[in-house]
Short mmCIF file of C-alpha atoms in Angstrom, two decimals:
data_model
loop_
_atom_site.label_atom_id
_atom_site.label_comp_id
_atom_site.label_asym_id
_atom_site.label_seq_id
_atom_site.Cartn_x
_atom_site.Cartn_y
_atom_site.Cartn_z
CA MET A 9 -1.07 65.73 127.13
CA ARG A 10 -1.31 62.25 127.36
CA GLY A 11 -3.12 61.77 124.64
CA HIS A 12 -6.08 60.28 126.69
CA PRO A 13 -8.80 61.34 128.67
CA ARG A 14 -7.93 61.60 132.98
CA ARG A 15 -10.70 62.13 135.12
CA THR A 16 -10.29 62.16 138.33
CA THR A 17 -13.31 60.63 139.99
CA THR A 18 -14.44 60.96 144.26
CA ALA A 19 -14.31 57.64 145.07
CA ALA A 20 -10.19 57.41 143.72
CA LEU A 21 -9.22 60.82 145.12
CA ILE A 22 -11.15 59.50 148.75
CA ALA A 23 -8.77 55.87 148.29
CA ALA A 24 -5.57 58.12 147.63
CA SER A 25 -6.05 60.39 150.28
CA ALA A 26 -6.76 57.13 152.72
CA VAL A 27 -3.57 55.55 151.62
CA LEU A 28 -1.74 58.64 152.93
CA LEU A 29 -3.59 58.09 156.10
CA CYS A 30 -2.95 55.52 157.48
CA GLY A 31 1.11 56.48 156.97
CA CYS A 32 2.13 55.05 153.49
CA SER A 33 5.43 56.78 153.80
CA GLY A 34 6.57 54.12 156.96
CA LEU A 35 9.93 52.89 156.13
CA GLN A 36 9.15 50.87 159.24
CA ALA A 37 12.34 49.78 161.22
CA GLY A 38 10.78 45.90 160.78
CA SER A 39 7.85 43.57 161.24
CA SER A 40 7.50 40.62 163.57
CA ASP A 41 5.38 39.02 160.35
CA ALA A 42 8.19 40.26 157.91
CA ARG A 43 8.64 36.99 155.20
CA LEU A 44 10.81 38.21 153.33
CA THR A 45 13.79 41.00 154.22
CA VAL A 46 13.78 43.42 150.91
CA SER A 47 17.34 45.95 150.80
CA THR A 48 16.47 48.97 147.64
CA THR A 49 18.62 51.18 146.73
CA THR A 50 16.62 54.09 147.08
CA ALA A 51 13.66 55.32 149.51
CA ILE A 52 10.91 55.91 146.66
CA ILE A 53 11.59 52.32 145.39
CA ALA A 54 11.74 51.06 149.17
CA ASP A 55 7.78 53.10 149.56
CA LEU A 56 6.65 51.69 146.57
CA VAL A 57 7.78 48.09 147.76
CA GLU A 58 6.38 48.82 151.42
CA GLN A 59 3.08 49.02 149.24
CA VAL A 60 2.85 45.89 147.83
CA GLY A 61 4.86 43.79 150.50
CA GLY A 62 2.57 45.30 153.45
CA ASP A 63 3.44 43.92 156.76
CA ARG A 64 5.21 40.78 154.70
CA VAL A 65 8.23 42.36 153.94
CA ASP A 66 11.32 44.36 155.97
CA VAL A 67 11.88 46.99 153.72
CA THR A 68 15.78 49.24 154.16
CA SER A 69 17.15 51.44 151.88
CA ILE A 70 20.66 52.09 150.85
CA VAL A 71 20.82 55.64 149.89
CA PRO A 72 19.07 57.83 152.77
CA HIS A 73 15.97 60.32 152.40
CA HIS A 74 18.20 63.24 151.74
CA GLY A 75 20.64 61.40 149.48
CA ASP A 76 21.54 61.58 145.83
CA PRO A 77 21.92 58.22 144.15
CA HIS A 78 23.68 59.72 140.95
CA SER A 79 26.93 60.15 144.02
CA TYR A 80 25.85 58.12 147.68
CA GLU A 81 28.84 56.32 148.48
CA PRO A 82 27.89 52.84 150.27
CA SER A 83 28.44 52.55 154.44
CA PRO A 84 29.63 49.18 155.78
CA GLY A 85 26.48 49.48 157.51
CA ASP A 86 24.38 49.52 153.75
CA ALA A 87 26.42 46.25 153.00
CA ALA A 88 24.89 44.28 156.23
CA LYS A 89 21.36 45.51 155.15
CA VAL A 90 22.52 43.88 151.80
CA ALA A 91 23.81 40.92 152.72
CA ARG A 92 20.99 39.87 155.58
CA ALA A 93 18.38 40.95 152.02
CA ASP A 94 15.89 37.84 150.63
CA VAL A 95 15.38 40.11 146.97
CA VAL A 96 17.18 43.54 146.58
CA PHE A 97 15.15 46.08 144.57
CA SER A 98 17.52 49.04 142.36
CA ASN A 99 16.68 51.04 139.55
CA GLY A 100 18.76 50.46 137.09
CA LEU A 101 19.31 52.28 134.39
CA LEU A 102 22.06 53.21 135.99
CA LEU A 103 20.52 55.76 138.08
CA GLU A 104 22.53 54.53 141.20
CA GLU A 105 26.51 55.37 141.64
CA PRO A 106 28.35 52.55 140.21
CA GLY A 107 29.80 51.50 143.94
CA ILE A 108 26.30 51.23 145.34
CA MET A 109 25.98 48.50 142.70
CA LYS A 110 29.49 47.09 143.69
CA MET A 111 28.61 46.42 146.71
CA VAL A 112 25.35 45.02 146.12
CA HIS A 113 26.56 42.17 144.08
CA THR A 114 28.95 41.57 146.47
CA ASN A 115 27.26 41.34 149.08
CA ALA A 116 23.99 39.74 148.26
CA LYS A 117 23.33 36.31 149.05
CA LYS A 118 23.48 34.93 145.65
CA SER A 119 20.35 33.17 146.15
CA ALA A 120 19.07 36.15 146.70
CA PRO A 121 17.42 37.79 143.05
CA LYS A 122 19.01 41.45 142.47
CA ILE A 123 16.23 42.86 139.92
CA GLU A 124 16.84 46.46 138.57
CA ILE A 125 13.36 47.44 138.28
CA ALA A 126 13.21 50.15 135.13
CA GLU A 127 15.03 47.35 133.18
CA LYS A 128 12.26 45.62 131.58
CA LEU A 129 9.97 48.60 132.17
CA GLU A 130 8.08 48.51 129.38
CA GLU A 131 7.20 44.81 129.37
CA TYR A 132 4.66 45.69 132.37
CA GLY A 133 3.28 48.35 130.81
CA GLY A 134 5.55 51.80 131.11
CA THR A 135 7.68 53.51 128.80
CA VAL A 136 11.53 54.26 128.90
CA ILE A 137 12.58 57.72 127.09
CA LYS A 138 16.31 58.79 125.84
CA LEU A 139 18.41 61.05 128.15
CA GLU A 140 18.52 64.34 126.63
CA GLU A 141 22.34 66.15 127.70
CA ASP A 142 22.74 69.68 125.88
CA LEU A 143 24.46 72.02 127.74
CA GLY A 144 25.15 74.62 125.30
CA LEU A 145 29.00 75.05 126.66
CA ASP A 146 31.58 76.76 124.31
CA VAL A 147 34.00 74.84 124.59
CA LEU A 148 33.86 70.53 124.07
CA TRP A 149 32.16 67.93 126.76
CA LEU A 150 34.78 65.53 126.65
CA GLY A 151 33.60 62.58 128.83
CA TRP A 152 35.26 58.87 129.42
CA ALA A 153 32.40 55.86 127.84
CA VAL A 154 32.81 52.17 127.78
CA GLU A 155 29.90 50.51 125.44
CA GLY A 156 29.25 46.89 124.50
CA GLU A 157 28.61 44.30 127.00
CA VAL A 158 30.77 42.35 129.65
CA GLU A 159 29.98 38.97 130.84
CA GLY A 160 29.62 38.21 135.02
CA GLU A 161 27.45 39.52 136.84
CA GLY A 162 28.81 42.87 138.59
CA SER A 163 31.17 43.36 135.95
CA GLN A 164 33.40 46.95 135.42
CA VAL A 165 35.71 48.26 132.60
CA ARG A 166 39.19 49.83 133.76
CA THR A 167 41.11 52.20 132.32
CA THR A 168 43.87 52.80 132.26
CA ALA A 169 46.46 56.37 130.87
CA THR A 170 49.55 54.80 130.21
CA LYS A 171 51.45 56.92 128.01
CA LEU A 172 51.39 60.92 127.68
CA GLU A 173 53.50 63.09 124.98
CA GLY A 174 53.74 66.80 125.37
CA PRO A 175 55.02 69.88 126.72
CA GLY A 176 53.05 70.17 129.76
CA GLU A 177 51.04 67.40 132.60
CA LEU A 178 47.29 66.30 132.27
CA ARG A 179 45.38 66.30 135.32
CA VAL A 180 41.61 64.25 134.94
CA TYR A 181 39.70 64.76 137.79
CA LEU A 182 36.20 64.93 139.19
CA THR A 183 34.69 67.37 141.60
CA ASP A 184 31.94 65.85 143.63
CA THR A 185 29.32 67.94 145.24
CA LEU A 186 30.80 69.05 148.10
CA GLY A 187 33.77 70.18 145.79
CA ARG A 188 36.26 67.88 146.72
CA PRO A 189 38.01 67.07 144.09
CA LYS A 190 39.36 62.50 142.91
CA VAL A 191 41.81 62.75 140.79
CA TYR A 192 41.77 59.92 138.38
CA ILE A 193 45.24 61.13 135.88
CA ASP A 194 47.68 62.94 136.84
CA SER A 195 50.99 62.47 134.97
CA ALA A 196 53.08 64.95 136.69
CA ASP A 197 54.19 62.35 138.74
CA GLY A 198 54.54 59.68 135.45
CA LEU A 199 51.82 57.32 134.43
CA ASP A 200 50.85 53.62 135.94
CA ASP A 201 47.76 51.35 136.73
CA ALA A 202 46.56 54.18 139.75
CA ASP A 203 46.22 56.72 137.02
CA SER A 204 42.79 54.38 136.01
CA PHE A 205 39.25 54.56 136.91
CA THR A 206 36.42 51.97 136.38
CA LEU A 207 32.91 52.12 135.00
CA PRO A 208 30.09 49.59 133.64
CA PRO A 209 29.31 48.84 130.91
CA GLU A 210 26.95 51.10 128.60
CA ALA A 211 28.01 53.87 130.94
CA HIS A 212 29.48 57.33 130.26
CA THR A 213 30.67 59.50 133.05
CA HIS A 214 32.06 63.28 133.01
CA VAL A 215 35.46 64.10 134.20
CA ASN A 216 37.33 67.55 134.06
CA TRP A 217 40.57 67.89 131.91
CA ALA A 218 43.08 70.15 132.91
CA PHE A 219 46.21 71.04 130.79
CA SER A 220 49.23 73.07 132.11
CA LYS A 221 51.09 74.58 129.11
CA PRO A 222 49.41 74.78 125.14
CA GLY A 223 50.82 72.75 122.25
CA THR A 224 50.26 69.26 121.16
CA TYR A 225 49.27 66.79 123.53
CA ARG A 226 49.52 62.33 123.14
CA LEU A 227 47.36 60.24 125.60
CA THR A 228 47.39 56.27 125.12
CA VAL A 229 44.87 54.25 127.26
CA GLU A 230 44.10 50.94 127.74
CA GLY A 231 41.10 49.28 128.76
CA ARG A 232 40.58 45.90 130.98
CA THR A 233 37.45 43.71 132.17
CA GLU A 234 37.35 43.41 136.09
CA THR A 235 34.82 40.95 137.55
CA LEU A 236 33.75 40.78 141.08
CA ASP A 237 36.54 37.10 141.92
CA GLY A 238 38.98 39.46 140.62
CA LYS A 239 39.99 38.45 136.86
CA THR A 240 40.91 40.18 134.61
CA GLU A 241 41.20 40.79 130.62
CA GLU A 242 43.11 42.83 128.59
CA ILE A 243 40.54 44.83 125.52
CA GLY A 244 42.06 47.17 123.68
CA SER A 245 44.21 50.17 123.43
CA GLY A 246 44.63 53.31 121.53
CA THR A 247 45.80 57.15 121.61
CA PHE A 248 43.97 60.17 121.17
CA THR A 249 45.49 63.44 120.18
CA PHE A 250 45.01 66.87 122.13
CA THR A 251 45.42 70.32 120.89
CA VAL A 252 45.77 73.11 123.58
CA GLY A 253 45.42 77.02 122.70
CA GLY A 254 45.72 79.06 119.86
CA ASP A 255 48.39 78.37 118.40
CA ALA A 256 49.08 74.19 118.85
CA GLU A 257 48.41 72.49 115.35
CA ALA A 258 46.25 69.75 113.95
CA PRO A 259 47.25 67.46 111.61
CA GLU A 260 46.50 67.47 108.44
CA GLY A 261 43.11 65.96 107.02
CA ALA A 262 41.66 64.52 111.04
CA ARG A 263 38.82 65.94 112.21
CA VAL A 264 38.80 68.64 114.97
CA LEU A 265 36.12 68.66 117.90
CA ASP A 266 35.93 72.20 119.59
CA GLY A 267 32.63 71.79 120.83
CA GLY A 268 29.57 70.26 121.88
CA HIS A 269 29.36 66.99 123.70
CA ALA A 270 32.06 63.81 122.94
CA ASP A 271 33.59 61.17 125.23
CA VAL A 272 36.66 58.86 124.74
CA ALA A 273 34.72 55.64 124.30
CA LEU A 274 35.92 52.12 124.55
CA ASN A 275 34.50 49.25 123.48
CA ALA A 276 34.74 45.90 125.37
CA GLU A 277 33.76 43.74 122.74
CA THR A 278 35.31 44.33 119.79
CA GLY A 279 38.48 46.10 122.13
CA LYS A 280 38.67 49.39 119.53
CA VAL A 281 39.30 52.84 120.81
CA TYR A 282 37.22 55.75 119.61
CA VAL A 283 35.65 59.25 119.95
CA ARG A 284 32.12 59.00 120.40
CA ALA A 285 30.65 61.90 119.06
CA ASP A 286 26.70 63.68 119.41
CA ASP A 287 25.73 64.38 115.62
CA ASP A 288 22.96 67.75 116.63
CA LYS A 289 21.98 66.17 112.47
CA SER A 290 21.07 62.80 113.30
CA GLY A 291 20.60 62.29 117.22
CA GLU A 292 22.77 59.51 117.38
CA PRO A 293 26.42 59.53 117.53
CA GLU A 294 29.09 58.90 115.49
CA ARG A 295 31.96 56.96 116.78
CA LEU A 296 35.43 58.26 115.13
CA ALA A 297 39.21 56.36 115.24
CA ALA A 298 41.28 57.67 117.53
CA ASP A 299 43.58 58.58 114.77
CA ASP A 300 41.08 60.18 112.70
CA VAL A 301 40.18 62.91 115.17
CA VAL A 302 41.41 66.10 116.91
CA LEU A 303 40.23 67.01 120.17
CA ASN A 304 40.62 71.31 120.44
CA VAL A 305 41.08 73.31 123.78
CA PRO A 306 40.44 76.25 123.14
CA ASP A 307 42.06 79.69 124.46
CA ARG A 308 38.75 80.29 125.58
CA ALA A 309 39.26 77.18 127.97
CA GLU A 310 41.71 78.74 129.37
CA GLU A 311 41.41 79.04 133.68
CA ALA A 312 43.19 79.64 136.67
CA VAL A 313 44.29 77.53 139.79
CA PRO A 314 41.67 77.74 142.28
CA LYS A 315 43.04 78.86 145.54
CA GLU A 316 41.56 76.13 147.90
CA GLU A 317 43.92 74.09 148.99
CA PRO A 318 42.18 70.62 147.67
CA TYR A 319 43.29 71.64 144.52
CA SER A 320 46.55 72.73 144.55
CA PHE A 321 47.90 69.25 143.06
CA LEU A 322 46.59 71.50 139.87
CA GLY A 323 49.86 74.08 140.50
CA GLU A 324 50.11 77.22 142.22
CA ALA A 325 46.85 79.35 142.88
CA GLY A 326 46.31 81.40 139.45
CA ASP A 327 48.28 79.61 137.40
CA VAL A 328 47.25 79.35 133.80
CA LEU A 329 45.19 76.53 133.07
CA TRP A 330 43.15 75.37 129.89
CA VAL A 331 40.50 73.16 131.02
CA LEU A 332 37.46 71.24 129.71
CA PRO A 333 35.09 71.74 132.35
CA GLN A 334 33.06 68.32 133.59
CA ALA A 335 30.53 70.49 133.78
CA VAL A 336 27.91 68.52 136.29
CA ILE A 337 28.40 68.52 139.44
CA GLY A 338 29.47 65.36 141.34
CA LYS A 339 29.23 62.27 140.03
CA HIS A 340 27.48 60.93 137.60
CA VAL A 341 27.57 57.79 135.45
CA HIS A 342 24.74 56.73 133.24
CA GLY A 343 23.70 55.34 130.47
CA ASP A 344 21.78 56.59 127.40
CA MET A 345 17.90 55.77 128.93
CA ASP A 346 16.70 58.77 131.65
CA PRO A 347 16.81 56.49 134.14
CA HIS A 348 14.26 58.53 136.34
CA ALA A 349 11.41 57.22 135.11
CA TRP A 350 9.29 57.48 138.09
CA ALA A 351 8.51 61.32 137.66
CA ASP A 352 5.54 59.90 135.78
CA VAL A 353 3.28 58.14 137.50
CA ALA A 354 2.15 55.75 134.65
CA ASN A 355 5.21 54.36 135.10
CA ALA A 356 5.22 54.45 138.82
CA GLU A 357 2.71 51.80 138.14
CA ALA A 358 4.66 50.00 135.61
CA TYR A 359 7.06 50.01 138.77
CA VAL A 360 4.90 48.28 141.51
CA ARG A 361 3.51 45.59 138.88
CA ARG A 362 7.30 44.76 138.31
CA ILE A 363 7.60 44.68 142.20
CA GLU A 364 4.23 42.37 142.95
CA ALA A 365 5.74 39.98 140.05
CA GLU A 366 9.56 39.91 141.88
CA LEU A 367 7.54 39.39 145.63
CA ILE A 368 5.49 36.66 144.54
CA LYS A 369 8.28 34.58 143.21
CA ALA A 370 10.58 34.90 146.12
CA ASP A 371 7.12 34.39 148.73
CA PRO A 372 4.40 32.75 147.31
CA GLU A 373 2.62 32.03 149.86
CA GLY A 374 1.96 35.84 150.22
CA LYS A 375 0.48 35.61 146.51
CA ALA A 376 -2.72 36.82 147.61
CA THR A 377 -1.41 39.56 150.00
CA TYR A 378 0.60 41.25 147.47
CA GLU A 379 -2.09 40.95 145.08
CA LYS A 380 -4.31 42.73 147.04
CA ASN A 381 -1.91 45.10 148.23
CA ALA A 382 -0.99 46.26 144.89
CA ALA A 383 -4.49 45.92 143.42
CA ALA A 384 -5.40 48.54 146.08
CA TYR A 385 -2.05 51.16 145.83
CA LEU A 386 -2.73 50.66 142.03
CA LYS A 387 -5.90 52.62 142.41
CA THR A 388 -4.10 55.24 144.43
CA LEU A 389 -1.62 56.01 141.61
CA GLY A 390 -4.24 55.84 139.09
CA ALA A 391 -6.37 58.56 141.12
CA LEU A 392 -3.10 60.16 141.63
CA ASP A 393 -2.02 60.17 137.65
CA GLU A 394 -5.30 62.33 137.24
CA GLU A 395 -5.23 64.12 139.85
CA VAL A 396 -1.95 65.42 138.64
CA ALA A 397 -2.51 65.80 135.40
CA LYS A 398 -5.13 67.88 136.79
CA LYS A 399 -3.52 70.40 138.49
CA LEU A 400 -0.61 70.48 135.83
CA ALA A 401 -3.72 71.05 132.99
CA THR A 402 -4.76 74.73 134.70
CA VAL A 403 -0.54 76.28 134.25
CA PRO A 404 -1.06 78.79 131.09
CA GLU A 405 0.63 77.06 127.77
CA GLU A 406 3.18 79.28 127.87
CA ASN A 407 4.04 79.06 131.34
CA ARG A 408 4.66 75.30 130.95
CA LYS A 409 8.66 75.44 130.88
CA LEU A 410 10.39 73.95 133.75
CA ILE A 411 13.91 74.90 134.91
CA THR A 412 15.37 73.10 137.65
CA THR A 413 18.97 72.40 139.21
CA HIS A 414 18.61 68.11 137.63
CA ASP A 415 17.88 66.99 134.81
CA ALA A 416 15.55 64.70 136.32
CA PHE A 417 12.09 65.61 135.19
CA GLY A 418 11.49 64.64 131.14
CA TYR A 419 9.52 61.90 132.05
CA LEU A 420 7.51 64.99 133.71
CA ALA A 421 7.27 67.17 130.93
CA LYS A 422 6.25 64.11 128.48
CA ALA A 423 3.37 62.75 130.32
CA TYR A 424 2.61 66.31 131.33
CA GLY A 425 2.77 68.60 128.57
CA MET A 426 5.42 70.46 129.36
CA GLU A 427 9.41 71.70 128.72
CA ILE A 428 12.45 71.55 129.73
CA ALA A 429 13.57 74.97 129.18
CA GLY A 430 17.27 73.88 131.32
CA PHE A 431 18.41 72.70 134.08
CA VAL A 432 21.64 74.10 135.66
CA VAL A 433 24.70 72.75 135.60
CA PRO A 434 27.73 75.77 136.90
CA VAL A 435 31.23 73.97 136.37
CA PRO A 436 32.42 72.47 139.52
CA ASN A 437 34.53 75.12 141.80
CA GLN A 438 34.17 77.81 139.77
CA GLU A 439 32.20 81.01 139.70
CA PRO A 440 30.25 81.82 136.76
CA SER A 441 31.39 84.42 134.27
CA ALA A 442 29.99 87.11 134.08
CA ALA A 443 28.74 86.35 130.79
CA GLU A 444 27.08 83.17 132.09
CA VAL A 445 24.84 84.41 134.58
CA GLU A 446 23.95 86.65 132.04
CA GLU A 447 23.16 83.97 129.62
CA LEU A 448 21.08 82.49 132.18
CA GLY A 449 19.61 85.87 132.91
CA ASN A 450 18.64 86.13 129.20
CA THR A 451 17.57 82.68 128.98
CA ILE A 452 14.62 83.17 132.09
CA ARG A 453 13.34 86.22 130.34
CA GLU A 454 13.39 84.80 126.73
CA LYS A 455 11.24 82.16 128.19
CA LYS A 456 9.21 84.31 130.25
CA VAL A 457 9.04 81.94 133.37
CA PRO A 458 6.99 82.51 136.62
CA SER A 459 9.79 80.77 138.37
CA VAL A 460 12.56 78.44 138.77
CA PHE A 461 12.86 74.95 140.72
CA LEU A 462 15.39 74.14 143.41
CA GLU A 463 15.68 70.17 145.04
CA PRO A 464 15.95 69.66 148.44
CA ASN A 465 18.90 67.12 148.06
CA LEU A 466 20.83 69.58 145.92
CA ALA A 467 22.01 72.93 147.64
CA ALA A 468 25.21 72.75 145.98
CA ARG A 469 23.70 73.36 142.77
CA ALA A 470 20.92 76.00 143.60
CA ASP A 471 23.11 79.18 144.57
CA VAL A 472 23.46 79.95 141.05
CA LEU A 473 20.21 79.40 139.84
CA ARG A 474 18.74 81.22 143.03
CA ARG A 475 21.10 83.97 142.63
CA VAL A 476 20.07 84.78 138.74
CA ALA A 477 16.14 84.21 140.03
CA GLU A 478 16.31 86.83 142.43
CA ASP A 479 17.85 89.23 140.45
CA GLU A 480 15.29 88.77 137.37
CA GLY A 481 12.54 89.17 139.99
CA VAL A 482 11.12 85.59 139.42
CA GLY A 483 9.99 82.96 141.97
CA ILE A 484 12.02 80.27 143.46
CA CYS A 485 9.76 76.67 144.28
CA THR A 486 10.41 73.72 145.40
CA ILE A 487 10.46 70.33 143.27
CA TYR A 488 11.80 66.57 144.36
CA GLY A 489 13.12 64.53 141.69
CA ASP A 490 15.47 61.49 143.55
CA SER A 491 14.91 61.70 146.90
CA PHE A 492 12.81 62.11 149.95
CA ASP A 493 12.79 64.86 152.78
CA ASP A 494 11.98 65.43 156.21
CA LYS A 495 8.25 67.02 154.77
CA VAL A 496 7.91 64.89 151.88
CA ASP A 497 8.78 61.00 152.91
CA ASP A 498 6.50 58.81 150.38
CA TYR A 499 6.21 58.80 146.41
CA VAL A 500 2.77 59.60 146.60
CA SER A 501 2.98 63.29 148.18
CA MET A 502 6.48 63.51 146.44
CA MET A 503 4.15 63.73 143.56
CA ARG A 504 1.06 65.74 144.77
CA HIS A 505 4.00 68.43 146.07
CA ASN A 506 5.24 69.10 142.71
CA ALA A 507 2.08 69.32 140.77
CA THR A 508 0.32 71.53 143.74
CA GLU A 509 4.40 73.43 143.36
CA LEU A 510 4.26 73.88 139.32
CA ALA A 511 0.74 74.87 139.41
CA LYS A 512 1.08 77.51 141.97
CA CYS A 513 4.40 78.82 140.84
CA LEU A 514 3.53 78.38 136.66
CA GLY A 515 -0.26 79.20 137.43
CA GLU A 516 -1.27 82.77 135.86
CA ASP A 517 -1.04 84.53 139.68
CA ALA A 518 2.48 83.23 139.81
#
């Protein structure tokens, strides 16, 4: 638990209830009294801004209630909203899909403050924790990463594959949440500037690496910075070696990586290209020169080309491939820190304090209103924090284990004495093997979890978890992470629902 006492007073609970009864969810279409037009990236942030701003602000959210901020692609209508905004609030810590932030920087007024709330959360009394990723894959989990800062608001780093030597073809692609592939690199038609992708500074993403034949491959990549005004600058290049299949031999003396989590990485400041590999012992990543490391794709990575037509670029259906999987479905660009800070109500209070300060800067005449609204809502959140803690304290110690469809609950677990037992990230467009299904069942049995938790907006990820849970005879419950829906459409209701559902589904009678 927190490490400080939590007591829920009757008056505080009445205050919290009063906010709900007066319609705290809102996302009003507009107000004739509004002094500020505010655009936010997510509905959760929009709700918090409404609580502080009241009638002085007109708030809209870019990502809709049912949307996923990690993968949502903004529309022209979203760009128009941002263009009208006097202030733009985002979460930051690379929560939002990069296209959202590029759209914000491209379309927002130059005079409009663009506030990434969680980037300075600790200055407002919040806490930020590292993002933990451990999927337990039996092959190397290989992504792409950019390290180092880049000058210029909204600047990105483009990585381009310029040369491939090897016995077959390489395709690097990403599968979205609807099962559609987006191809970044395809050597079959020759490599050119189209065989590339962009990432914001200090970001990491997941992709699939598919090789058509066994043997040794050498892939050369180069990077350049790109600014919003079209300026570019070359920043470095390097060559990476892959051994595919059991007969391929690594160069003598090379470090072979065939498991764990690693990235093909480019440093935008130094121009160096290297492999960034997680170190299980120190917890800090190792940075290995491209010439000193071999990325192994073993025989156990052998798969077949899916029969679905969108995957025909990989070859004929049923053809053999060697694949390092992206593992996490959908576009999932992120940094080292966990961006889902609001899952701890104490952090939501820090969000509110930051929002209050920024609204006062943008509209000094509204200072008294913002201070009054923020003070009232902070009391509500204080009561909510106690309420959530009290409910989760009823969960037996041995049942405080979460298995979910998304790695969004680290803050909730740390704040309220829970444990993240696992989150389900099936290999895109592939049915899990019997061994993988069995392993998930074993985890559920070994952890003795009474229930698993599905997020309403991530139904595409839920099928495997739902099926295994039914086979194991454990409960299937609902939890909210990044988004609202038609049933739960404000932050207080979301956290109350989560606490009630966790207490019910993990309690003694579950």
